[in-house]
């Protein structure tokens, strides 16, 4: 029976080449568009899922009133992490300082490459659960060490073992390779991070401990991993005035207010206005999602309309099949 159904279907396609091409092609194109949109949306909504602790990681942001406008800054002052550890230690598993991902020059002999990298505290690789191919996540305890990505190791050393080889950073620091981590996927906030340098080395080189007004400049990207029993919203309220308590009277007029931005919102909800989140790329996700549903609906309606229009030409076939005993369910199944 099924063989007969397939044979009849194929004969009808051959007999009506033009209409079949339009009908099947239209539905196929529509479904292809929807599939491509679906893959893109899935890539967006699963951003940063590479990190095992993604649901417990957040970044400390601050709202600051400047010229009558509330601005949201993604960097905080250098002394803040120590205060968070001291006053709210039970709410956090880890508090990690880092520079932003920026361009740097890595060199091995005469070979020089411009690479994106960060200086990060020792707990960073553990917090972000980097997959180490060689070495240890704790290697940054040695200020003269550096962790590099697998692609960076390949670029400099080829198939040779990069461990304990020396790379020059920004034509000044000679750092030994103490670990190689797996390249982060493209749908990760830190995807471009080709190397990680020691925060202690960065602090020493820039004499951060000798700053006259340490609470004034905001240059630290501060990441935290919440304790298992900690609620993000409650902790965010707890730390709200921590900076305000330490700044001068002049800076206090700017009403700095800290809050936690969960990792799940770094990519899709990264736009702020007047201190409130206004969305971000999530708007494009919704837009393309609606377009995808519309395209699929249009393709299905077009397919059904064309099929219905052609069904009249097969009335004789239907009549013959019913005359010889075909059931309604069998006819529905065939078509």
CSV table of C-alpha atoms in Angstrom, one decimal:
chain,number,residue,atom,x,y,z
A,1,UNK,CA,0.0,0.0,0.0
A,2,UNK,CA,2.7,2.5,1.0
A,3,UNK,CA,4.6,1.6,-2.2
A,4,UNK,CA,1.5,2.5,-4.2
A,5,UNK,CA,1.1,5.8,-2.3
A,6,UNK,CA,4.7,6.7,-3.1
A,7,UNK,CA,4.4,5.7,-6.7
A,8,UNK,CA,1.3,7.8,-7.2
A,9,UNK,CA,2.9,10.8,-5.4
A,10,UNK,CA,6.0,10.6,-7.6
A,11,UNK,CA,3.8,10.4,-10.8
A,12,UNK,CA,1.9,13.5,-9.7
A,13,UNK,CA,5.1,15.4,-9.0
A,14,UNK,CA,6.5,14.5,-12.5
A,15,UNK,CA,3.2,15.3,-14.1
A,16,UNK,CA,3.0,18.8,-12.5
A,17,UNK,CA,6.7,19.8,-12.4
A,18,UNK,CA,6.2,23.6,-12.2
A,19,UNK,CA,3.6,23.6,-9.5
A,20,UNK,CA,5.4,20.9,-7.5
A,21,UNK,CA,8.6,22.9,-7.6
A,22,UNK,CA,6.9,26.0,-6.4
A,23,UNK,CA,5.0,24.1,-3.7
A,24,UNK,CA,7.8,22.0,-2.3
A,25,UNK,CA,10.5,24.6,-2.9
A,26,UNK,CA,8.5,27.3,-1.1
A,27,UNK,CA,8.0,25.1,2.0
A,28,UNK,CA,11.6,23.9,1.9
A,29,UNK,CA,13.0,27.5,1.8
A,30,UNK,CA,10.6,28.6,4.6
A,31,UNK,CA,11.7,25.7,6.8
A,32,UNK,CA,15.4,26.4,6.0
A,33,UNK,CA,15.0,30.0,7.0
A,34,UNK,CA,13.3,29.0,10.3
A,35,UNK,CA,16.0,26.4,11.0
A,36,UNK,CA,18.8,29.0,10.5
A,37,UNK,CA,17.0,31.5,12.7
A,38,UNK,CA,16.5,28.8,15.4
A,39,UNK,CA,20.2,27.9,15.4
A,40,UNK,CA,21.1,31.6,15.9
A,41,UNK,CA,18.6,32.1,18.7
A,42,UNK,CA,19.8,28.9,20.4
A,43,UNK,CA,23.4,30.2,20.2
A,44,UNK,CA,22.3,33.5,21.7
A,45,UNK,CA,20.2,32.1,24.6
A,46,UNK,CA,22.9,29.6,25.5
A,47,UNK,CA,25.6,32.2,25.7
A,48,UNK,CA,28.2,31.6,28.4
A,49,UNK,CA,26.8,28.1,29.2
A,50,UNK,CA,30.3,26.8,28.7
A,51,UNK,CA,31.2,27.8,32.3
A,52,UNK,CA,29.8,25.2,34.7
A,53,UNK,CA,29.1,27.9,37.4
A,54,UNK,CA,27.4,30.3,34.9
A,55,UNK,CA,24.2,30.4,37.1
A,56,UNK,CA,26.2,31.5,40.2
A,57,UNK,CA,28.6,34.0,38.6
A,58,UNK,CA,27.9,37.7,38.5
A,59,UNK,CA,29.7,40.9,37.8
A,60,UNK,CA,29.7,43.9,40.1
A,61,UNK,CA,28.4,47.0,38.3
A,62,UNK,CA,27.6,50.5,39.6
A,63,UNK,CA,25.1,53.2,38.9
A,64,UNK,CA,26.6,56.7,39.2
A,65,UNK,CA,24.8,60.0,38.9
A,66,UNK,CA,26.8,62.2,36.6
A,67,UNK,CA,25.6,65.6,35.4
A,68,UNK,CA,22.1,64.8,36.5
A,69,UNK,CA,22.1,61.5,34.5
A,70,UNK,CA,22.3,58.0,36.0
A,71,UNK,CA,25.1,56.1,34.2
A,72,UNK,CA,25.9,52.4,34.6
A,73,UNK,CA,29.6,51.6,34.8
A,74,UNK,CA,31.0,48.1,34.3
A,75,UNK,CA,34.2,48.9,36.3
A,76,UNK,CA,34.7,49.5,40.0
A,77,UNK,CA,37.5,50.9,42.3
A,78,UNK,CA,40.5,48.8,43.2
A,79,UNK,CA,39.8,48.5,47.0
A,80,UNK,CA,36.3,47.2,46.6
A,81,UNK,CA,37.1,43.5,46.3
A,82,UNK,CA,38.9,43.5,49.7
A,83,UNK,CA,35.8,45.1,51.3
A,84,UNK,CA,33.5,42.5,49.8
A,85,UNK,CA,35.6,39.7,51.1
A,86,UNK,CA,35.9,41.3,54.5
A,87,UNK,CA,32.2,42.2,55.0
A,88,UNK,CA,30.3,39.8,52.9
A,89,UNK,CA,32.6,36.7,52.9
A,90,UNK,CA,29.7,34.3,53.6
A,91,UNK,CA,27.8,35.4,50.5
A,92,UNK,CA,30.6,34.7,48.1
A,93,UNK,CA,32.6,31.6,47.1
A,94,UNK,CA,35.0,33.8,45.2
A,95,UNK,CA,35.7,37.4,44.5
A,96,UNK,CA,38.0,37.9,41.5
A,97,UNK,CA,39.6,41.1,40.1
A,98,UNK,CA,40.4,41.4,36.4
A,99,UNK,CA,41.3,43.9,33.8
A,100,UNK,CA,39.0,44.1,30.8
A,101,UNK,CA,39.9,42.0,27.7
A,102,UNK,CA,42.3,44.2,25.8
A,103,UNK,CA,45.0,44.0,23.1
A,104,UNK,CA,48.5,43.2,24.1
A,105,UNK,CA,51.7,42.2,22.3
A,106,UNK,CA,53.0,38.7,22.9
A,107,UNK,CA,56.5,37.8,21.5
A,108,UNK,CA,58.7,34.8,21.2
A,109,UNK,CA,62.0,35.8,19.8
A,110,UNK,CA,61.3,37.7,16.5
A,111,UNK,CA,57.8,36.4,16.3
A,112,UNK,CA,55.3,39.0,17.6
A,113,UNK,CA,51.5,38.6,17.7
A,114,UNK,CA,48.8,41.1,18.9
A,115,UNK,CA,46.6,39.1,21.2
A,116,UNK,CA,43.6,39.8,23.4
A,117,UNK,CA,44.2,39.0,27.1
A,118,UNK,CA,43.6,39.9,30.7
A,119,UNK,CA,45.3,40.1,34.0
A,120,UNK,CA,43.3,38.2,36.5
A,121,UNK,CA,43.5,37.0,40.1
A,122,UNK,CA,44.3,33.4,41.0
A,123,UNK,CA,40.7,32.3,41.5
A,124,UNK,CA,39.6,33.4,38.0
A,125,UNK,CA,40.4,30.3,36.0
A,126,UNK,CA,38.7,28.2,38.7
A,127,UNK,CA,35.6,30.4,38.8
A,128,UNK,CA,35.2,30.3,35.0
A,129,UNK,CA,36.1,26.5,35.0
A,130,UNK,CA,38.6,26.7,32.2
A,131,UNK,CA,39.5,23.3,30.8
A,132,UNK,CA,43.2,22.9,31.3
A,133,UNK,CA,45.0,20.9,28.6
A,134,UNK,CA,48.4,21.4,30.4
A,135,UNK,CA,49.3,22.8,33.7
A,136,UNK,CA,47.1,23.9,36.6
A,137,UNK,CA,44.4,26.6,37.1
A,138,UNK,CA,46.3,27.7,40.2
A,139,UNK,CA,49.5,28.5,38.2
A,140,UNK,CA,48.9,32.3,38.4
A,141,UNK,CA,50.0,32.2,42.1
A,142,UNK,CA,53.4,32.7,40.6
A,143,UNK,CA,53.5,36.4,39.3
A,144,UNK,CA,56.0,35.4,36.6
A,145,UNK,CA,53.6,32.9,35.1
A,146,UNK,CA,51.1,33.1,32.2
A,147,UNK,CA,48.3,30.9,31.0
A,148,UNK,CA,47.6,30.8,27.3
A,149,UNK,CA,44.9,29.4,25.1
A,150,UNK,CA,45.4,26.3,22.9
A,151,UNK,CA,45.3,28.4,19.7
A,152,UNK,CA,47.9,30.8,21.1
A,153,UNK,CA,50.1,27.9,22.0
A,154,UNK,CA,49.7,26.5,18.5
A,155,UNK,CA,50.5,29.9,17.0
A,156,UNK,CA,53.8,30.2,18.9
A,157,UNK,CA,55.0,26.7,19.4
A,158,UNK,CA,53.3,24.6,16.8
A,159,UNK,CA,53.3,21.0,17.9
A,160,UNK,CA,56.1,21.5,20.5
A,161,UNK,CA,55.4,21.5,24.2
A,162,UNK,CA,54.9,25.1,25.4
A,163,UNK,CA,55.2,24.4,29.1
A,164,UNK,CA,57.7,26.6,30.9
A,165,UNK,CA,58.8,28.3,27.7
A,166,UNK,CA,59.2,32.1,28.0
A,167,UNK,CA,57.0,34.7,26.3
A,168,UNK,CA,57.5,38.4,26.4
A,169,UNK,CA,54.5,40.5,27.1
A,170,UNK,CA,54.3,44.1,25.8
A,171,UNK,CA,58.1,44.1,25.2
A,172,UNK,CA,58.7,44.2,28.9
A,173,UNK,CA,57.7,41.2,31.0
A,174,UNK,CA,59.3,37.8,30.5
A,175,UNK,CA,56.6,35.3,31.6
A,176,UNK,CA,56.8,31.5,31.6
A,177,UNK,CA,54.0,29.4,30.2
A,178,UNK,CA,52.5,27.6,33.2
A,179,UNK,CA,49.4,26.3,31.6
A,180,UNK,CA,47.4,25.9,28.4
A,181,UNK,CA,43.6,26.0,28.5
A,182,UNK,CA,41.0,25.0,25.9
A,183,UNK,CA,39.9,27.8,23.6
A,184,UNK,CA,36.6,29.3,24.8
A,185,UNK,CA,33.6,28.9,22.4
A,186,UNK,CA,32.5,31.9,20.4
A,187,UNK,CA,29.3,32.3,22.4
A,188,UNK,CA,31.2,33.1,25.6
A,189,UNK,CA,31.9,36.6,26.9
A,190,UNK,CA,35.6,35.8,27.3
A,191,UNK,CA,35.9,34.1,23.9
A,192,UNK,CA,38.7,36.4,22.7
A,193,UNK,CA,40.8,35.8,25.8
A,194,UNK,CA,44.1,34.4,24.3
A,195,UNK,CA,46.1,34.6,27.6
A,196,UNK,CA,45.7,35.3,31.3
A,197,UNK,CA,48.5,37.2,33.2
A,198,UNK,CA,48.9,37.4,36.9
A,199,UNK,CA,47.0,40.2,38.7
A,200,UNK,CA,49.8,40.5,41.3
A,201,UNK,CA,52.2,41.2,38.5
A,202,UNK,CA,49.8,43.9,37.1
A,203,UNK,CA,49.3,45.4,40.5
A,204,UNK,CA,53.0,45.5,41.1
A,205,UNK,CA,53.9,47.0,37.7
A,206,UNK,CA,51.3,49.7,38.1
A,207,UNK,CA,52.0,50.4,41.8
A,208,UNK,CA,48.3,50.1,42.7
A,209,UNK,CA,49.0,49.9,46.4
A,210,UNK,CA,50.5,53.4,46.3
A,211,UNK,CA,47.5,55.2,44.8
A,212,UNK,CA,46.7,58.4,46.7
A,213,UNK,CA,42.9,58.1,46.0
A,214,UNK,CA,42.3,54.4,45.4
A,215,UNK,CA,38.5,54.8,45.6
A,216,UNK,CA,38.4,57.4,42.8
A,217,UNK,CA,39.5,55.6,39.6
A,218,UNK,CA,37.2,52.8,38.3
A,219,UNK,CA,39.2,50.3,36.2
A,220,UNK,CA,38.6,46.9,37.8
A,221,UNK,CA,36.3,44.3,36.3
A,222,UNK,CA,35.0,42.5,39.4
A,223,UNK,CA,33.5,39.1,39.1
A,224,UNK,CA,31.9,37.1,42.0
A,225,UNK,CA,30.7,33.6,42.5
A,226,UNK,CA,27.8,33.4,44.9
A,227,UNK,CA,27.7,31.0,47.8
A,228,UNK,CA,25.4,28.0,47.3
A,229,UNK,CA,22.8,29.4,49.8
A,230,UNK,CA,23.1,33.1,48.7
A,231,UNK,CA,20.3,34.8,46.8
A,232,UNK,CA,21.6,37.2,44.1
A,233,UNK,CA,19.0,39.9,44.6
A,234,UNK,CA,19.4,40.0,48.4
A,235,UNK,CA,23.2,40.1,48.1
A,236,UNK,CA,22.9,42.8,45.5
A,237,UNK,CA,20.9,44.9,48.0
A,238,UNK,CA,23.4,44.2,50.8
A,239,UNK,CA,26.4,45.5,48.9
A,240,UNK,CA,24.6,48.5,47.3
A,241,UNK,CA,26.2,51.2,49.5
A,242,UNK,CA,29.6,49.6,50.0
A,243,UNK,CA,31.4,52.1,47.7
A,244,UNK,CA,29.4,55.1,49.1
A,245,UNK,CA,30.7,54.4,52.6
A,246,UNK,CA,34.4,54.8,51.5
A,247,UNK,CA,34.4,57.7,49.0
A,248,UNK,CA,35.0,61.4,49.7
A,249,UNK,CA,32.2,63.8,50.2
A,250,UNK,CA,32.7,65.1,46.7
A,251,UNK,CA,32.3,61.6,45.1
A,252,UNK,CA,29.4,60.8,47.5
A,253,UNK,CA,27.4,63.4,45.7
A,254,UNK,CA,27.4,61.1,42.6
A,255,UNK,CA,25.5,58.5,44.7
A,256,UNK,CA,27.4,55.4,43.6
A,257,UNK,CA,25.2,52.3,44.0
A,258,UNK,CA,26.5,48.8,43.4
A,259,UNK,CA,24.5,45.9,42.1
A,260,UNK,CA,25.1,42.4,40.7
A,261,UNK,CA,24.6,41.6,37.0
A,262,UNK,CA,24.2,37.8,36.6
A,263,UNK,CA,26.3,36.1,33.9
A,264,UNK,CA,23.1,35.0,32.1
A,265,UNK,CA,22.4,38.7,31.3
A,266,UNK,CA,25.9,39.9,30.3
A,267,UNK,CA,25.2,39.3,26.6
A,268,UNK,CA,21.5,39.7,26.1
A,269,UNK,CA,20.8,42.4,28.7
A,270,UNK,CA,23.8,44.7,28.5
A,271,UNK,CA,22.1,48.1,27.8
A,272,UNK,CA,21.2,50.5,30.6
A,273,UNK,CA,19.4,53.9,30.7
A,274,UNK,CA,19.0,56.0,33.8
A,275,UNK,CA,20.4,53.1,35.9
A,276,UNK,CA,17.8,50.6,34.6
A,277,UNK,CA,18.2,47.7,32.3
A,278,UNK,CA,16.6,48.4,28.9
A,279,UNK,CA,17.4,45.1,27.2
A,280,UNK,CA,20.0,44.7,24.5
A,281,UNK,CA,20.5,41.9,22.1
A,282,UNK,CA,17.4,40.2,23.6
A,283,UNK,CA,15.4,42.5,21.4
A,284,UNK,CA,16.9,41.0,18.3
A,285,UNK,CA,16.3,37.5,19.6
A,286,UNK,CA,12.6,38.3,20.0
A,287,UNK,CA,12.5,40.1,16.6
A,288,UNK,CA,14.1,37.2,14.7
A,289,UNK,CA,11.9,34.7,16.6
A,290,UNK,CA,8.8,36.5,15.5
A,291,UNK,CA,10.1,36.7,11.9
A,292,UNK,CA,10.8,32.9,12.0
A,293,UNK,CA,7.3,32.1,13.2
A,294,UNK,CA,5.8,34.4,10.5
A,295,UNK,CA,7.9,32.8,7.7
A,296,UNK,CA,7.0,29.3,8.8
A,297,UNK,CA,3.3,30.2,9.1
A,298,UNK,CA,3.4,31.8,5.6
A,299,UNK,CA,5.2,28.8,4.1
A,300,UNK,CA,2.7,26.4,5.6
A,301,UNK,CA,-0.3,28.4,4.4
A,302,UNK,CA,1.2,28.7,1.0
A,303,UNK,CA,1.8,25.0,0.8
A,304,UNK,CA,-1.7,24.1,2.0
A,305,UNK,CA,-3.3,26.6,-0.4
A,306,UNK,CA,-1.4,25.3,-3.4
A,307,UNK,CA,-2.1,21.7,-2.4
A,308,UNK,CA,-5.8,22.4,-2.0
A,309,UNK,CA,-5.9,24.1,-5.4
A,310,UNK,CA,-4.5,21.0,-7.0
A,311,UNK,CA,-6.7,18.6,-5.1
A,312,UNK,CA,-9.6,19.2,-7.5
A,313,UNK,CA,-7.6,17.7,-10.3
A,314,UNK,CA,-7.3,14.4,-8.3
A,315,UNK,CA,-11.1,14.1,-7.6
A,316,UNK,CA,-11.4,11.3,-10.1
A,317,UNK,CA,-8.6,9.3,-8.3
A,318,UNK,CA,-10.4,9.9,-5.0
A,319,UNK,CA,-13.7,8.8,-6.4
A,320,UNK,CA,-12.2,5.6,-7.8
A,321,UNK,CA,-10.4,4.8,-4.5
A,322,UNK,CA,-13.6,5.3,-2.6
A,323,UNK,CA,-15.6,3.2,-5.0
A,324,UNK,CA,-13.2,0.2,-4.5
A,325,UNK,CA,-13.5,0.5,-0.7
A,326,UNK,CA,-10.8,3.0,0.5
A,327,UNK,CA,-11.6,4.5,3.9
A,328,UNK,CA,-11.5,8.2,4.6
A,329,UNK,CA,-8.6,7.7,7.0
A,330,UNK,CA,-6.6,5.9,4.2
A,331,UNK,CA,-7.2,8.8,1.8
A,332,UNK,CA,-6.1,11.3,4.5
A,333,UNK,CA,-3.0,9.2,5.2
A,334,UNK,CA,-2.2,9.0,1.4
A,335,UNK,CA,-2.4,12.8,0.8
